[in-house]
């Protein structure tokens, strides 16, 4: 995950842009962003659009959001899934 330095503090109204990349795999992975609220461990889907870059052998998903007080103490997670694993049953 790229775009957020660990010592960086976000302020209300600021823009947060994150990029998630997965390299390799056959087939290449599918990426999705999820939000975990501080009060639960439930994954809530934010975005499941991704771009496959075959020449670079990677998959990428970028998100951008305006930070608000409702985002305090949330965790953003990028999840990768490989379709081949589902075919194994």
Phi, psi and omega in degrees: 000130181240151170118353182225101176295141187298329182269003184280133178256131179269141179247152177306129178090353179278157180267134175245124177239126181234147178232132177243133180228143175232128184250135175081183182104150178224102001284170176298151182289162173252131185252144175215147176261139179228156179242133175245118178288150182295335183275351182214170176255015183283132175277125176247120183296130175257311186205131177238022175274141180211161180240129176265126178248087185301319182296328178267356181059044179214163175241144183223142174223125181246140174232155176217136182212155173266124184285137178226169178303333178295345181270358179302132175064020174271162174240131175258132185233135172257125184245136178247138178229137176252123184300333181299325180298325179291330182288343180282339178078000000 
